[in-house]
mmCIF file of C-alpha atoms in Angstrom:
data_model
loop_
_atom_site.group_PDB
_atom_site.id
_atom_site.type_symbol
_atom_site.label_atom_id
_atom_site.label_comp_id
_atom_site.label_asym_id
_atom_site.label_seq_id
_atom_site.Cartn_x
_atom_site.Cartn_y
_atom_site.Cartn_z
ATOM 1 C CA MET Y 1 0.000 0.000 0.000
ATOM 2 C CA LEU Y 2 1.451 3.329 -1.062
ATOM 3 C CA ARG Y 3 -0.628 6.454 -1.707
ATOM 4 C CA ILE Y 4 0.749 9.919 -2.474
ATOM 5 C CA TYR Y 5 -1.161 13.200 -2.370
ATOM 6 C CA TYR Y 6 -0.500 16.924 -2.556
ATOM 7 C CA GLY Y 7 -2.641 20.046 -2.276
ATOM 8 C CA ASP Y 8 -2.540 23.816 -2.763
ATOM 9 C CA ILE Y 9 -2.727 25.627 0.600
ATOM 10 C CA ARG Y 10 -4.047 28.758 -1.117
ATOM 11 C CA ASN Y 11 -7.445 27.031 -1.238
ATOM 12 C CA LEU Y 12 -7.716 27.201 2.559
ATOM 13 C CA ASP Y 13 -9.862 29.665 4.498
ATOM 14 C CA PRO Y 14 -7.738 31.184 7.320
ATOM 15 C CA GLN Y 15 -10.621 30.737 9.782
ATOM 16 C CA TRP Y 16 -8.952 27.630 11.188
ATOM 17 C CA ASP Y 17 -11.811 26.741 13.536
ATOM 18 C CA LEU Y 18 -13.816 25.783 10.424
ATOM 19 C CA TYR Y 19 -11.608 22.724 10.042
ATOM 20 C CA PRO Y 20 -11.204 19.511 12.083
ATOM 21 C CA ILE Y 21 -7.661 20.344 13.167
ATOM 22 C CA GLY Y 22 -6.357 18.548 16.264
ATOM 23 C CA LYS Y 23 -5.537 20.524 19.412
ATOM 24 C CA ALA Y 24 -1.758 20.080 19.172
ATOM 25 C CA ARG Y 25 -1.696 21.102 15.514
ATOM 26 C CA MET Y 26 -3.948 24.083 16.160
ATOM 27 C CA GLU Y 27 -1.585 25.321 18.879
ATOM 28 C CA LYS Y 28 1.290 24.992 16.421
ATOM 29 C CA VAL Y 29 -0.653 26.786 13.676
ATOM 30 C CA LEU Y 30 -1.493 29.728 15.927
ATOM 31 C CA ARG Y 31 2.119 30.159 17.025
ATOM 32 C CA TYR Y 32 2.901 31.329 13.500
ATOM 33 C CA LYS Y 33 2.407 35.033 12.851
ATOM 34 C CA LYS Y 34 2.160 34.870 9.053
ATOM 35 C CA LYS Y 35 -0.997 33.477 7.450
ATOM 36 C CA ALA Y 36 1.048 31.598 4.836
ATOM 37 C CA ASP Y 37 2.982 29.751 7.569
ATOM 38 C CA GLN Y 38 -0.274 28.952 9.351
ATOM 39 C CA ALA Y 39 -1.733 27.622 6.098
ATOM 40 C CA ARG Y 40 1.261 25.370 5.438
ATOM 41 C CA SER Y 41 1.036 23.834 8.910
ATOM 42 C CA ALA Y 42 -2.750 23.441 8.884
ATOM 43 C CA GLY Y 43 -2.782 22.288 5.274
ATOM 44 C CA ALA Y 44 -0.408 19.400 5.955
ATOM 45 C CA GLU Y 45 -2.710 17.891 8.596
ATOM 46 C CA LEU Y 46 -5.857 18.543 6.563
ATOM 47 C CA LEU Y 47 -4.284 16.873 3.546
ATOM 48 C CA LEU Y 48 -3.497 13.852 5.713
ATOM 49 C CA TYR Y 49 -7.119 13.680 6.863
ATOM 50 C CA GLN Y 50 -8.405 13.745 3.294
ATOM 51 C CA ALA Y 51 -5.934 11.018 2.323
ATOM 52 C CA LEU Y 52 -6.904 8.843 5.285
ATOM 53 C CA SER Y 53 -10.612 9.320 4.590
ATOM 54 C CA ARG Y 54 -10.112 8.008 1.066
ATOM 55 C CA CYS Y 55 -8.419 4.830 2.264
ATOM 56 C CA PHE Y 56 -10.366 4.350 5.514
ATOM 57 C CA PRO Y 57 -14.014 5.408 4.965
ATOM 58 C CA GLU Y 58 -14.856 4.919 8.662
ATOM 59 C CA PHE Y 59 -12.252 7.483 9.736
ATOM 60 C CA SER Y 60 -13.522 10.760 11.173
ATOM 61 C CA PRO Y 61 -10.956 13.506 11.898
ATOM 62 C CA PRO Y 62 -9.184 14.699 13.901
ATOM 63 C CA ALA Y 63 -6.798 11.864 14.727
ATOM 64 C CA SER Y 64 -4.574 11.309 17.754
ATOM 65 C CA PHE Y 65 -0.804 11.333 17.334
ATOM 66 C CA GLY Y 66 2.381 10.360 19.122
ATOM 67 C CA ALA Y 67 6.009 11.175 18.294
ATOM 68 C CA GLY Y 68 9.163 9.082 18.039
ATOM 69 C CA GLU Y 69 12.524 9.713 19.679
ATOM 70 C CA HIS Y 70 13.533 12.262 17.068
ATOM 71 C CA GLY Y 71 10.090 13.840 16.738
ATOM 72 C CA LYS Y 72 8.656 11.883 13.807
ATOM 73 C CA PRO Y 73 4.867 11.812 14.303
ATOM 74 C CA TYR Y 74 2.847 8.623 14.131
ATOM 75 C CA LEU Y 75 -0.820 7.704 14.524
ATOM 76 C CA ALA Y 76 -1.652 6.654 18.081
ATOM 77 C CA GLU Y 77 -3.087 3.208 18.824
ATOM 78 C CA GLU Y 78 -6.502 4.604 19.772
ATOM 79 C CA ASN Y 79 -7.244 5.442 16.115
ATOM 80 C CA GLU Y 80 -9.010 2.105 15.633
ATOM 81 C CA SER Y 81 -10.474 3.036 12.237
ATOM 82 C CA LEU Y 82 -6.923 3.500 10.879
ATOM 83 C CA ARG Y 83 -5.725 0.007 11.719
ATOM 84 C CA LEU Y 84 -4.478 -2.157 8.851
ATOM 85 C CA PRO Y 85 -5.591 -5.796 8.354
ATOM 86 C CA SER Y 86 -2.248 -6.808 9.909
ATOM 87 C CA GLY Y 87 -3.266 -5.027 13.121
ATOM 88 C CA ARG Y 88 -0.668 -2.268 12.690
ATOM 89 C CA MET Y 89 -1.536 1.402 12.382
ATOM 90 C CA VAL Y 90 -1.170 2.924 8.935
ATOM 91 C CA GLU Y 91 2.066 4.900 8.449
ATOM 92 C CA PHE Y 92 2.280 8.417 7.042
ATOM 93 C CA ASN Y 93 4.600 11.327 6.414
ATOM 94 C CA LEU Y 94 4.003 14.996 5.599
ATOM 95 C CA SER Y 95 5.881 17.848 3.980
ATOM 96 C CA HIS Y 96 5.132 21.414 2.940
ATOM 97 C CA SER Y 97 6.872 24.184 1.030
ATOM 98 C CA GLY Y 98 5.742 27.328 -0.724
ATOM 99 C CA ASP Y 99 2.087 26.958 -1.682
ATOM 100 C CA TYR Y 100 1.862 23.169 -1.383
ATOM 101 C CA ALA Y 101 1.580 20.408 1.192
ATOM 102 C CA ALA Y 102 2.371 16.770 0.411
ATOM 103 C CA CYS Y 103 1.447 13.494 2.090
ATOM 104 C CA VAL Y 104 2.258 9.802 1.728
ATOM 105 C CA ILE Y 105 0.475 6.931 3.500
ATOM 106 C CA ALA Y 106 1.627 3.315 3.492
ATOM 107 C CA ASP Y 107 1.725 0.094 5.476
ATOM 108 C CA ARG Y 108 5.447 0.569 6.295
ATOM 109 C CA PRO Y 109 7.572 3.558 7.336
ATOM 110 C CA VAL Y 110 7.750 6.133 4.533
ATOM 111 C CA GLY Y 111 9.072 9.619 3.910
ATOM 112 C CA ILE Y 112 8.122 12.436 1.548
ATOM 113 C CA ASP Y 113 9.594 15.826 0.751
ATOM 114 C CA ILE Y 114 8.386 18.675 -1.410
ATOM 115 C CA GLU Y 115 10.490 21.769 -2.025
ATOM 116 C CA LEU Y 116 9.959 25.002 -3.893
ATOM 117 C CA GLY Y 117 12.969 25.330 -6.172
ATOM 118 C CA LYS Y 118 15.196 28.382 -6.402
ATOM 119 C CA ASP Y 119 17.033 30.123 -9.231
ATOM 120 C CA ARG Y 120 20.400 29.553 -7.574
ATOM 121 C CA ILE Y 121 21.856 27.571 -4.724
ATOM 122 C CA ARG Y 122 23.547 29.128 -1.703
ATOM 123 C CA PRO Y 123 27.338 29.084 -1.483
ATOM 124 C CA GLY Y 124 28.522 26.171 0.618
ATOM 125 C CA ILE Y 125 25.274 24.212 0.450
ATOM 126 C CA LEU Y 126 26.899 21.395 -1.528
ATOM 127 C CA ARG Y 127 28.589 20.293 1.706
ATOM 128 C CA PHE Y 128 25.300 18.585 2.598
ATOM 129 C CA LEU Y 129 25.729 16.182 -0.328
ATOM 130 C CA ALA Y 130 27.900 13.078 -0.548
ATOM 131 C CA GLU Y 131 31.063 13.414 -2.626
ATOM 132 C CA GLU Y 132 29.617 11.632 -5.686
ATOM 133 C CA GLU Y 133 26.500 13.807 -5.554
ATOM 134 C CA ARG Y 134 28.581 16.991 -5.284
ATOM 135 C CA ARG Y 135 30.579 16.002 -8.347
ATOM 136 C CA ASP Y 136 27.376 15.345 -10.287
ATOM 137 C CA VAL Y 137 25.883 18.750 -9.389
ATOM 138 C CA GLU Y 138 29.161 20.513 -10.194
ATOM 139 C CA SER Y 139 29.392 18.737 -13.571
ATOM 140 C CA ALA Y 140 25.928 20.146 -14.327
ATOM 141 C CA GLY Y 141 27.212 23.684 -13.665
ATOM 142 C CA CYS Y 142 25.757 23.708 -10.134
ATOM 143 C CA ALA Y 143 22.289 23.705 -11.658
ATOM 144 C CA PRO Y 144 19.724 24.328 -8.877
ATOM 145 C CA GLY Y 145 17.374 21.718 -10.323
ATOM 146 C CA ARG Y 146 19.966 18.982 -9.998
ATOM 147 C CA PHE Y 147 20.801 19.983 -6.431
ATOM 148 C CA PHE Y 148 17.134 19.944 -5.417
ATOM 149 C CA ASP Y 149 16.691 16.494 -6.976
ATOM 150 C CA TYR Y 150 19.219 15.192 -4.481
ATOM 151 C CA TRP Y 151 17.874 17.329 -1.657
ATOM 152 C CA VAL Y 152 14.289 16.027 -1.807
ATOM 153 C CA LEU Y 153 15.517 12.440 -2.221
ATOM 154 C CA LYS Y 154 17.757 12.722 0.849
ATOM 155 C CA GLU Y 155 15.102 14.518 2.930
ATOM 156 C CA SER Y 156 12.595 11.774 2.115
ATOM 157 C CA CYS Y 157 15.111 9.182 3.362
ATOM 158 C CA ILE Y 158 15.837 11.031 6.607
ATOM 159 C CA LYS Y 159 12.102 11.363 7.223
ATOM 160 C CA ALA Y 160 11.397 7.696 6.466
ATOM 161 C CA VAL Y 161 13.989 6.432 8.951
ATOM 162 C CA GLY Y 162 12.729 8.980 11.494
ATOM 163 C CA THR Y 163 16.076 10.359 12.621
ATOM 164 C CA GLY Y 164 15.764 13.923 11.373
ATOM 165 C CA PHE Y 165 19.142 15.532 10.798
ATOM 166 C CA ALA Y 166 20.676 13.318 13.457
ATOM 167 C CA LYS Y 167 21.459 11.378 10.269
ATOM 168 C CA ALA Y 168 23.772 13.675 8.327
ATOM 169 C CA PRO Y 169 22.637 14.175 4.712
ATOM 170 C CA ASP Y 170 26.201 13.681 3.441
ATOM 171 C CA SER Y 171 26.565 10.336 5.243
ATOM 172 C CA PHE Y 172 24.788 8.430 2.475
ATOM 173 C CA CYS Y 173 24.682 8.687 -1.309
ATOM 174 C CA MET Y 174 21.773 8.499 -3.736
ATOM 175 C CA VAL Y 175 22.525 6.079 -6.601
ATOM 176 C CA LYS Y 176 20.399 6.246 -9.745
ATOM 177 C CA GLU Y 177 18.805 3.010 -10.990
ATOM 178 C CA LYS Y 178 16.527 2.150 -13.900
ATOM 179 C CA ASN Y 179 13.296 2.917 -12.021
ATOM 180 C CA GLY Y 180 14.450 5.415 -9.423
ATOM 181 C CA TYR Y 181 17.181 5.629 -6.816
ATOM 182 C CA ARG Y 182 18.639 3.676 -3.914
ATOM 183 C CA ALA Y 183 20.612 4.931 -0.914
ATOM 184 C CA VAL Y 184 24.084 3.626 -0.054
ATOM 185 C CA GLU Y 185 25.972 4.279 3.184
ATOM 186 C CA ASN Y 186 29.555 3.019 3.595
ATOM 187 C CA GLY Y 187 28.990 0.575 0.743
ATOM 188 C CA ARG Y 188 25.782 -0.792 2.308
ATOM 189 C CA ASP Y 189 22.383 -0.515 0.637
ATOM 190 C CA LEU Y 190 19.913 1.001 3.115
ATOM 191 C CA GLY Y 191 17.031 -1.087 1.725
ATOM 192 C CA TYR Y 192 14.829 1.771 0.537
ATOM 193 C CA GLY Y 193 13.565 2.705 -2.906
ATOM 194 C CA PHE Y 194 13.223 6.332 -4.000
ATOM 195 C CA ARG Y 195 11.355 8.142 -6.746
ATOM 196 C CA LEU Y 196 11.364 11.688 -7.992
ATOM 197 C CA LEU Y 197 7.680 12.428 -8.554
ATOM 198 C CA PRO Y 198 5.713 14.680 -10.893
ATOM 199 C CA ALA Y 199 5.189 17.948 -9.014
ATOM 200 C CA PRO Y 200 3.627 21.382 -9.576
ATOM 201 C CA ALA Y 201 5.662 23.736 -11.768
ATOM 202 C CA GLY Y 202 8.705 25.049 -9.912
ATOM 203 C CA TYR Y 203 8.645 22.293 -7.256
ATOM 204 C CA LYS Y 204 10.532 19.068 -6.608
ATOM 205 C CA MET Y 205 8.984 16.101 -4.788
ATOM 206 C CA ALA Y 206 10.328 12.686 -3.777
ATOM 207 C CA VAL Y 207 9.154 9.658 -1.801
ATOM 208 C CA CYS Y 208 11.144 7.016 0.071
ATOM 209 C CA ALA Y 209 9.695 3.592 0.931
ATOM 210 C CA GLU Y 210 10.920 0.079 1.604
ATOM 211 C CA LYS Y 211 11.650 -1.563 -1.737
ATOM 212 C CA ASP Y 212 9.193 -4.434 -1.385
ATOM 213 C CA ILE Y 213 6.135 -2.159 -1.038
ATOM 214 C CA TRP Y 214 6.801 -0.006 -4.090
ATOM 215 C CA GLU Y 215 3.832 0.364 -6.364
ATOM 216 C CA ASP Y 216 3.394 2.505 -9.466
ATOM 217 C CA ALA Y 217 1.806 5.190 -7.332
ATOM 218 C CA GLU Y 218 1.352 8.581 -8.989
ATOM 219 C CA PRO Y 219 0.738 11.686 -6.859
ATOM 220 C CA GLU Y 220 -2.888 12.834 -6.776
ATOM 221 C CA GLU Y 221 -3.842 16.445 -6.136
ATOM 222 C CA LEU Y 222 -6.572 16.970 -3.532
ATOM 223 C CA ASP Y 223 -8.626 20.102 -2.931
ATOM 224 C CA LEU Y 224 -7.678 21.511 0.469
ATOM 225 C CA GLY Y 225 -10.764 23.701 0.385
ATOM 226 C CA LYS Y 226 -12.693 20.611 1.464
ATOM 227 C CA ILE Y 227 -13.086 19.065 4.916
ATOM 228 C CA SER Y 228 -12.782 15.274 4.891
ATOM 229 C CA GLY Y 229 -13.814 15.272 1.226
ATOM 230 C CA LYS Y 230 -16.966 17.389 1.760
ATOM 231 C CA GLU Y 231 -17.487 20.953 0.599
ATOM 232 C CA ARG Y 232 -17.572 23.593 3.303
#
């Protein structure tokens, strides 16, 4: 099971009490001063709820969450309607950048990253890439698009394993294969598959998942102006 979604946060109404946002997320949303930052935070959770409602018709938001050692959120055990046939809770991951939020749900740990590209890359930023990746970006004239390909791939990996930047981005290398990428660290394959995904113009998006659950999943855009799939 692997489902990928994204949505435009500009479709959201900034009256956040109109939406089924959980208490913890609402507190986080309201800590932001700028409406765009509030919309990115709220939009990520609302996108998750729409995605879950599509796969689990009995689900009614909001959900309850916990967090791992490094802060990666997960669905708490009391969300009975989100339990897989195996008895495990469904896994998810969220990302947001610019005007978009992105979400992946699966039956194993997964990671997703979406990034708004830039016209140039900052001096010194290549230090976050492995040596082989740096050489590739430099051979392309330090093209921002090539750098952000690697960046979203590596972010999706870090988010899938749940370590955050406790796992240094330059400690592993993305290796291109016929149908995507794999990650190698000290000569050892990390066991994940990666894909660069179709994304809105000007954006890069990638997903990381265990190799044996990969499906030909294409990202689907959802309307964030809806609550749990119903018009406001």
